[in-house]
Amino acid sequence: MKSEPTTLDQMWDWADSALTRGVRDRRHPARHPVLATLGPHGPEQRVLVLRGWDGASVRLQTDAATAKVQELSADPRCSLHIWVPRHALQLRLTARAALTHGSADDWDRMPDHAREVYGGTPTPGTPMPHAEAFEPGAELGRYMILTLSCSRMDVLHLGPNLHRRALFSNDAEGWHGTWIAP
Ligand SMILES: Cc1cc2nc3c(=O)[nH]c(=O)nc-3n(C[C@H](O)[C@H](O)[C@H](O)COP(=O)(O)O)c2cc1C
């Protein structure tokens, strides 16, 4: 168990290392962030696998036929939520998503079972007469990468005696943070 983050640099380091661990470690809670988007019925949320973090942007993967792709095409604003219980750390990232098709090289390296989440009939969200009516499939054209360019990160640490919260903003000079009331 780490001690407590007492400086803004440590708050940032805790957040950055949670995201880095989430990409590498399947058992880390940051592996499964919740992505929130704006849909026609209001806010929508769902769990995704965290695939990449480079210090400023997050990479996720999805089926191009899902509702989230339509939602992000209409409005790229989104947010990502992560809770790391053992570090009592909550991260809330504000971002804009860019949508690109996954590469054929990455597709070729993917095992068959992993490809099957990008495809299938009918497309996600379509009503079906029964649960078994879905036919799995793997379609390179539906393999989509979501790149979330993060403009803000709200980091909350629940300490035993003090709750600390910092807001980091990303501009042309990089990330800078300030303490805010928890
Ligand atoms: C543990 C877990 C991991 C998931 N990982 C992904 C993922 O990486 N990409 C994805 O598109 N959906 C993933 N899903 C499914 C989504 O949560 C969601 O049900 C699906 O993408 C349809 O979402 P939408 O209709 O809002 O677009 C995952 C679900 C769970 C429970």
PDB file of C-alpha atoms and ligand atoms in Angstrom:
ATOM      1  CA  MET A   1       0.000   0.000   0.000  1.00  0.00           C
ATOM      2  CA  LYS A   2       1.414   3.387  -1.017  1.00  0.00           C
ATOM      3  CA  SER A   3       1.371   6.231   1.523  1.00  0.00           C
ATOM      4  CA  GLU A   4      -0.550   9.380   0.663  1.00  0.00           C
ATOM      5  CA  PRO A   5      -0.028  11.840  -2.196  1.00  0.00           C
ATOM      6  CA  THR A   6       0.679  15.140  -0.443  1.00  0.00           C
ATOM      7  CA  THR A   7       1.907  17.314  -3.329  1.00  0.00           C
ATOM      8  CA  LEU A   8       0.408  18.125  -6.726  1.00  0.00           C
ATOM      9  CA  ASP A   9       3.280  16.250  -8.380  1.00  0.00           C
ATOM     10  CA  GLN A  10       2.446  13.161  -6.328  1.00  0.00           C
ATOM     11  CA  MET A  11      -1.263  13.468  -7.167  1.00  0.00           C
ATOM     12  CA  TRP A  12      -0.283  13.524 -10.837  1.00  0.00           C
ATOM     13  CA  ASP A  13       2.145  10.614 -10.425  1.00  0.00           C
ATOM     14  CA  TRP A  14      -0.509   8.469  -8.725  1.00  0.00           C
ATOM     15  CA  ALA A  15      -2.976   9.199 -11.524  1.00  0.00           C
ATOM     16  CA  ASP A  16      -0.413   8.644 -14.272  1.00  0.00           C
ATOM     17  CA  SER A  17       0.791   5.386 -12.755  1.00  0.00           C
ATOM     18  CA  ALA A  18      -2.791   4.077 -12.336  1.00  0.00           C
ATOM     19  CA  LEU A  19      -3.396   4.696 -16.044  1.00  0.00           C
ATOM     20  CA  THR A  20      -0.060   3.141 -17.007  1.00  0.00           C
ATOM     21  CA  ARG A  21      -0.747   0.071 -14.846  1.00  0.00           C
ATOM     22  CA  GLY A  22      -4.266  -0.217 -16.231  1.00  0.00           C
ATOM     23  CA  VAL A  23      -2.902  -0.646 -19.746  1.00  0.00           C
ATOM     24  CA  ARG A  24      -0.372  -3.325 -18.724  1.00  0.00           C
ATOM     25  CA  ASP A  25      -2.117  -5.243 -15.958  1.00  0.00           C
ATOM     26  CA  ARG A  26      -5.383  -7.058 -16.684  1.00  0.00           C
ATOM     27  CA  ARG A  27      -6.194  -7.220 -12.955  1.00  0.00           C
ATOM     28  CA  HIS A  28      -5.695  -3.514 -12.221  1.00  0.00           C
ATOM     29  CA  PRO A  29      -8.977  -1.627 -11.743  1.00  0.00           C
ATOM     30  CA  ALA A  30      -7.887   1.051 -14.226  1.00  0.00           C
ATOM     31  CA  ARG A  31      -8.023  -1.700 -16.869  1.00  0.00           C
ATOM     32  CA  HIS A  32     -11.790  -1.164 -17.009  1.00  0.00           C
ATOM     33  CA  PRO A  33     -12.675   2.534 -17.102  1.00  0.00           C
ATOM     34  CA  VAL A  34     -16.218   3.788 -17.614  1.00  0.00           C
ATOM     35  CA  LEU A  35     -16.620   5.933 -20.740  1.00  0.00           C
ATOM     36  CA  ALA A  36     -19.409   8.523 -20.685  1.00  0.00           C
ATOM     37  CA  THR A  37     -20.777  10.062 -23.873  1.00  0.00           C
ATOM     38  CA  LEU A  38     -23.731  12.232 -24.836  1.00  0.00           C
ATOM     39  CA  GLY A  39     -26.458  10.352 -26.664  1.00  0.00           C
ATOM     40  CA  PRO A  40     -29.869  11.265 -28.052  1.00  0.00           C
ATOM     41  CA  HIS A  41     -31.499  10.227 -24.753  1.00  0.00           C
ATOM     42  CA  GLY A  42     -28.930  11.991 -22.544  1.00  0.00           C
ATOM     43  CA  PRO A  43     -25.691  10.780 -20.918  1.00  0.00           C
ATOM     44  CA  GLU A  44     -24.602   7.179 -21.624  1.00  0.00           C
ATOM     45  CA  GLN A  45     -21.945   5.125 -19.818  1.00  0.00           C
ATOM     46  CA  ARG A  46     -20.244   1.807 -20.391  1.00  0.00           C
ATOM     47  CA  VAL A  47     -17.113  -0.118 -19.420  1.00  0.00           C
ATOM     48  CA  LEU A  48     -14.270  -0.500 -21.931  1.00  0.00           C
ATOM     49  CA  VAL A  49     -10.792  -1.984 -21.810  1.00  0.00           C
ATOM     50  CA  LEU A  50      -8.030   0.595 -21.412  1.00  0.00           C
ATOM     51  CA  ARG A  51      -5.638  -0.064 -24.319  1.00  0.00           C
ATOM     52  CA  GLY A  52      -3.238   2.857 -24.192  1.00  0.00           C
ATOM     53  CA  TRP A  53      -2.137   5.944 -22.224  1.00  0.00           C
ATOM     54  CA  ASP A  54       0.686   8.216 -23.413  1.00  0.00           C
ATOM     55  CA  GLY A  55       0.447  10.943 -20.774  1.00  0.00           C
ATOM     56  CA  ALA A  56      -2.084  13.013 -22.725  1.00  0.00           C
ATOM     57  CA  SER A  57      -4.360  10.655 -24.604  1.00  0.00           C
ATOM     58  CA  VAL A  58      -6.158   7.407 -23.924  1.00  0.00           C
ATOM     59  CA  ARG A  59      -6.703   4.647 -26.480  1.00  0.00           C
ATOM     60  CA  LEU A  60      -9.775   2.426 -26.496  1.00  0.00           C
ATOM     61  CA  GLN A  61     -11.128  -0.008 -29.083  1.00  0.00           C
ATOM     62  CA  THR A  62     -14.672  -0.715 -30.151  1.00  0.00           C
ATOM     63  CA  ASP A  63     -17.003  -2.061 -32.813  1.00  0.00           C
ATOM     64  CA  ALA A  64     -17.740   0.682 -35.361  1.00  0.00           C
ATOM     65  CA  ALA A  65     -21.401  -0.363 -35.321  1.00  0.00           C
ATOM     66  CA  THR A  66     -21.932   0.475 -31.619  1.00  0.00           C
ATOM     67  CA  ALA A  67     -23.997   3.391 -30.387  1.00  0.00           C
ATOM     68  CA  LYS A  68     -20.969   5.050 -28.779  1.00  0.00           C
ATOM     69  CA  VAL A  69     -19.388   5.528 -32.220  1.00  0.00           C
ATOM     70  CA  GLN A  70     -22.499   7.302 -33.505  1.00  0.00           C
ATOM     71  CA  GLU A  71     -22.655   9.375 -30.328  1.00  0.00           C
ATOM     72  CA  LEU A  72     -18.993  10.407 -30.514  1.00  0.00           C
ATOM     73  CA  SER A  73     -19.304  11.198 -34.219  1.00  0.00           C
ATOM     74  CA  ALA A  74     -22.146  13.577 -33.385  1.00  0.00           C
ATOM     75  CA  ASP A  75     -20.419  15.022 -30.306  1.00  0.00           C
ATOM     76  CA  PRO A  76     -16.789  14.072 -29.511  1.00  0.00           C
ATOM     77  CA  ARG A  77     -16.993  15.336 -25.923  1.00  0.00           C
ATOM     78  CA  CYS A  78     -16.677  12.496 -23.445  1.00  0.00           C
ATOM     79  CA  SER A  79     -15.315  11.586 -20.044  1.00  0.00           C
ATOM     80  CA  LEU A  80     -13.610   8.579 -18.542  1.00  0.00           C
ATOM     81  CA  HIS A  81     -14.039   7.431 -14.940  1.00  0.00           C
ATOM     82  CA  ILE A  82     -11.663   5.210 -12.967  1.00  0.00           C
ATOM     83  CA  TRP A  83     -11.792   4.119  -9.304  1.00  0.00           C
ATOM     84  CA  VAL A  84      -8.789   2.397  -7.752  1.00  0.00           C
ATOM     85  CA  PRO A  85     -10.049   1.066  -4.398  1.00  0.00           C
ATOM     86  CA  ARG A  86      -6.696   0.022  -2.943  1.00  0.00           C
ATOM     87  CA  HIS A  87      -5.287   3.508  -3.485  1.00  0.00           C
ATOM     88  CA  ALA A  88      -8.574   5.280  -2.622  1.00  0.00           C
ATOM     89  CA  LEU A  89      -8.116   7.160  -5.883  1.00  0.00           C
ATOM     90  CA  GLN A  90     -10.755   8.450  -8.280  1.00  0.00           C
ATOM     91  CA  LEU A  91      -9.834   9.798 -11.726  1.00  0.00           C
ATOM     92  CA  ARG A  92     -12.190  11.747 -13.972  1.00  0.00           C
ATOM     93  CA  LEU A  93     -10.791  12.607 -17.381  1.00  0.00           C
ATOM     94  CA  THR A  94     -12.448  15.125 -19.687  1.00  0.00           C
ATOM     95  CA  ALA A  95     -11.660  14.482 -23.330  1.00  0.00           C
ATOM     96  CA  ARG A  96     -12.572  14.710 -26.987  1.00  0.00           C
ATOM     97  CA  ALA A  97     -12.604  11.519 -28.993  1.00  0.00           C
ATOM     98  CA  ALA A  98     -11.176  10.995 -32.482  1.00  0.00           C
ATOM     99  CA  LEU A  99     -12.389   7.896 -34.345  1.00  0.00           C
ATOM    100  CA  THR A 100     -10.107   5.977 -36.681  1.00  0.00           C
ATOM    101  CA  HIS A 101     -10.191   2.512 -38.193  1.00  0.00           C
ATOM    102  CA  GLY A 102      -7.805  -0.033 -36.706  1.00  0.00           C
ATOM    103  CA  SER A 103      -4.899  -1.148 -38.874  1.00  0.00           C
ATOM    104  CA  ALA A 104      -4.796  -4.413 -40.818  1.00  0.00           C
ATOM    105  CA  ASP A 105      -1.418  -5.183 -39.185  1.00  0.00           C
ATOM    106  CA  ASP A 106      -2.902  -5.016 -35.674  1.00  0.00           C
ATOM    107  CA  TRP A 107      -5.868  -7.049 -36.900  1.00  0.00           C
ATOM    108  CA  ASP A 108      -3.557  -9.762 -38.226  1.00  0.00           C
ATOM    109  CA  ARG A 109      -1.816  -9.994 -34.852  1.00  0.00           C
ATOM    110  CA  MET A 110      -5.115 -10.391 -32.971  1.00  0.00           C
ATOM    111  CA  PRO A 111      -6.274 -13.887 -31.942  1.00  0.00           C
ATOM    112  CA  ASP A 112      -9.520 -15.084 -33.573  1.00  0.00           C
ATOM    113  CA  HIS A 113     -11.597 -14.809 -30.388  1.00  0.00           C
ATOM    114  CA  ALA A 114     -10.490 -11.162 -29.932  1.00  0.00           C
ATOM    115  CA  ARG A 115     -11.520 -10.279 -33.507  1.00  0.00           C
ATOM    116  CA  GLU A 116     -15.043 -11.499 -32.889  1.00  0.00           C
ATOM    117  CA  VAL A 117     -15.948  -8.465 -30.781  1.00  0.00           C
ATOM    118  CA  TYR A 118     -15.657  -6.401 -33.989  1.00  0.00           C
ATOM    119  CA  GLY A 119     -18.490  -7.773 -36.076  1.00  0.00           C
ATOM    120  CA  GLY A 120     -21.536 -10.004 -35.827  1.00  0.00           C
ATOM    121  CA  THR A 121     -25.139  -9.865 -36.997  1.00  0.00           C
ATOM    122  CA  PRO A 122     -27.355  -8.070 -36.169  1.00  0.00           C
ATOM    123  CA  THR A 123     -25.360  -4.994 -35.119  1.00  0.00           C
ATOM    124  CA  PRO A 124     -25.125  -4.059 -31.393  1.00  0.00           C
ATOM    125  CA  GLY A 125     -28.350  -2.750 -29.892  1.00  0.00           C
ATOM    126  CA  THR A 126     -30.647  -4.243 -32.557  1.00  0.00           C
ATOM    127  CA  PRO A 127     -33.761  -5.972 -31.127  1.00  0.00           C
ATOM    128  CA  MET A 128     -33.694  -9.793 -31.539  1.00  0.00           C
ATOM    129  CA  PRO A 129     -36.446 -12.413 -31.096  1.00  0.00           C
ATOM    130  CA  HIS A 130     -34.283 -14.382 -28.599  1.00  0.00           C
ATOM    131  CA  ALA A 131     -30.750 -14.188 -27.110  1.00  0.00           C
ATOM    132  CA  GLU A 132     -29.351 -16.915 -29.411  1.00  0.00           C
ATOM    133  CA  ALA A 133     -30.338 -15.034 -32.584  1.00  0.00           C
ATOM    134  CA  PHE A 134     -26.949 -13.287 -32.629  1.00  0.00           C
ATOM    135  CA  GLU A 135     -24.432 -14.601 -35.176  1.00  0.00           C
ATOM    136  CA  PRO A 136     -20.826 -13.714 -34.217  1.00  0.00           C
ATOM    137  CA  GLY A 137     -18.468 -12.470 -36.892  1.00  0.00           C
ATOM    138  CA  ALA A 138     -15.107 -10.743 -37.322  1.00  0.00           C
ATOM    139  CA  GLU A 139     -14.936  -7.741 -39.643  1.00  0.00           C
ATOM    140  CA  LEU A 140     -11.834  -5.641 -40.034  1.00  0.00           C
ATOM    141  CA  GLY A 141     -14.035  -2.745 -41.208  1.00  0.00           C
ATOM    142  CA  ARG A 142     -15.698  -2.660 -37.780  1.00  0.00           C
ATOM    143  CA  TYR A 143     -12.432  -2.562 -35.814  1.00  0.00           C
ATOM    144  CA  MET A 144     -12.336   1.008 -34.534  1.00  0.00           C
ATOM    145  CA  ILE A 145      -9.876   2.935 -32.379  1.00  0.00           C
ATOM    146  CA  LEU A 146     -11.050   5.717 -30.067  1.00  0.00           C
ATOM    147  CA  THR A 147      -8.316   8.216 -29.232  1.00  0.00           C
ATOM    148  CA  LEU A 148      -9.338  10.431 -26.338  1.00  0.00           C
ATOM    149  CA  SER A 149      -7.353  13.674 -26.164  1.00  0.00           C
ATOM    150  CA  CYS A 150      -7.585  14.671 -22.519  1.00  0.00           C
ATOM    151  CA  SER A 151      -7.955  18.314 -21.573  1.00  0.00           C
ATOM    152  CA  ARG A 152      -8.644  17.901 -17.841  1.00  0.00           C
ATOM    153  CA  MET A 153      -8.102  15.347 -15.131  1.00  0.00           C
ATOM    154  CA  ASP A 154      -9.851  15.576 -11.764  1.00  0.00           C
ATOM    155  CA  VAL A 155      -7.951  13.470  -9.211  1.00  0.00           C
ATOM    156  CA  LEU A 156      -9.512  12.710  -5.816  1.00  0.00           C
ATOM    157  CA  HIS A 157      -7.687  10.852  -3.050  1.00  0.00           C
ATOM    158  CA  LEU A 158      -9.613   9.776   0.033  1.00  0.00           C
ATOM    159  CA  GLY A 159      -7.002   9.867   2.800  1.00  0.00           C
ATOM    160  CA  PRO A 160      -7.671   8.562   6.314  1.00  0.00           C
ATOM    161  CA  ASN A 161      -7.597  12.104   7.714  1.00  0.00           C
ATOM    162  CA  LEU A 162      -7.804  14.335   4.670  1.00  0.00           C
ATOM    163  CA  HIS A 163      -9.416  14.114   1.274  1.00  0.00           C
ATOM    164  CA  ARG A 164      -7.264  15.735  -1.386  1.00  0.00           C
ATOM    165  CA  ARG A 165      -8.514  16.773  -4.798  1.00  0.00           C
ATOM    166  CA  ALA A 166      -6.524  18.278  -7.654  1.00  0.00           C
ATOM    167  CA  LEU A 167      -7.624  19.517 -11.042  1.00  0.00           C
ATOM    168  CA  PHE A 168      -5.068  19.176 -13.840  1.00  0.00           C
ATOM    169  CA  SER A 169      -5.487  21.025 -17.145  1.00  0.00           C
ATOM    170  CA  ASN A 170      -3.660  20.281 -20.354  1.00  0.00           C
ATOM    171  CA  ASP A 171      -2.750  23.179 -22.632  1.00  0.00           C
ATOM    172  CA  ALA A 172       0.041  24.120 -25.057  1.00  0.00           C
ATOM    173  CA  GLU A 173       2.583  24.028 -22.195  1.00  0.00           C
ATOM    174  CA  GLY A 174       1.460  20.625 -20.951  1.00  0.00           C
ATOM    175  CA  TRP A 175      -0.309  19.619 -17.761  1.00  0.00           C
ATOM    176  CA  HIS A 176      -0.578  21.947 -14.784  1.00  0.00           C
ATOM    177  CA  GLY A 177      -2.542  21.362 -11.633  1.00  0.00           C
ATOM    178  CA  THR A 178      -4.221  23.179  -8.788  1.00  0.00           C
ATOM    179  CA  TRP A 179      -5.756  21.991  -5.531  1.00  0.00           C
ATOM    180  CA  ILE A 180      -9.515  22.255  -5.378  1.00  0.00           C
ATOM    181  CA  ALA A 181     -11.915  21.644  -2.508  1.00  0.00           C
ATOM    182  CA  PRO A 182     -12.860  17.980  -2.299  1.00  0.00           C
TER     183      PRO A 182
HETATM  184  C1  LIG B   1     -15.399  -5.773 -18.507  1.00  0.00           C
HETATM  185  C2  LIG B   1     -15.956  -5.200 -19.785  1.00  0.00           C
HETATM  186  C3  LIG B   1     -15.086  -4.804 -20.786  1.00  0.00           C
HETATM  187  C4  LIG B   1     -15.586  -4.273 -21.979  1.00  0.00           C
HETATM  188  N1  LIG B   1     -14.703  -3.842 -22.926  1.00  0.00           N
HETATM  189  C5  LIG B   1     -15.171  -3.245 -24.043  1.00  0.00           C
HETATM  190  C6  LIG B   1     -14.280  -2.672 -24.993  1.00  0.00           C
HETATM  191  O1  LIG B   1     -13.048  -2.663 -24.835  1.00  0.00           O
HETATM  192  N2  LIG B   1     -14.819  -2.083 -26.100  1.00  0.00           N
HETATM  193  C7  LIG B   1     -16.172  -2.037 -26.299  1.00  0.00           C
HETATM  194  O2  LIG B   1     -16.585  -1.484 -27.320  1.00  0.00           O
HETATM  195  N3  LIG B   1     -17.036  -2.560 -25.426  1.00  0.00           N
HETATM  196  C8  LIG B   1     -16.579  -3.170 -24.297  1.00  0.00           C
HETATM  197  N4  LIG B   1     -17.457  -3.676 -23.381  1.00  0.00           N
HETATM  198  C9  LIG B   1     -18.904  -3.634 -23.680  1.00  0.00           C
HETATM  199  C10 LIG B   1     -19.435  -2.221 -23.425  1.00  0.00           C
HETATM  200  O3  LIG B   1     -19.501  -1.985 -22.031  1.00  0.00           O
HETATM  201  C11 LIG B   1     -20.803  -1.986 -24.070  1.00  0.00           C
HETATM  202  O4  LIG B   1     -21.749  -2.901 -23.564  1.00  0.00           O
HETATM  203  C12 LIG B   1     -20.765  -2.116 -25.597  1.00  0.00           C
HETATM  204  O5  LIG B   1     -19.554  -1.584 -26.131  1.00  0.00           O
HETATM  205  C13 LIG B   1     -21.945  -1.376 -26.235  1.00  0.00           C
HETATM  206  O6  LIG B   1     -21.895  -0.050 -25.804  1.00  0.00           O
HETATM  207  P1  LIG B   1     -22.674   1.152 -26.558  1.00  0.00           P
HETATM  208  O7  LIG B   1     -23.979   0.597 -27.036  1.00  0.00           O
HETATM  209  O8  LIG B   1     -22.834   2.173 -25.498  1.00  0.00           O
HETATM  210  O9  LIG B   1     -21.812   1.617 -27.672  1.00  0.00           O
HETATM  211  C14 LIG B   1     -16.983  -4.180 -22.176  1.00  0.00           C
HETATM  212  C15 LIG B   1     -17.854  -4.566 -21.166  1.00  0.00           C
HETATM  213  C16 LIG B   1     -17.338  -5.068 -19.987  1.00  0.00           C
HETATM  214  C17 LIG B   1     -18.326  -5.454 -18.905  1.00  0.00           C
END
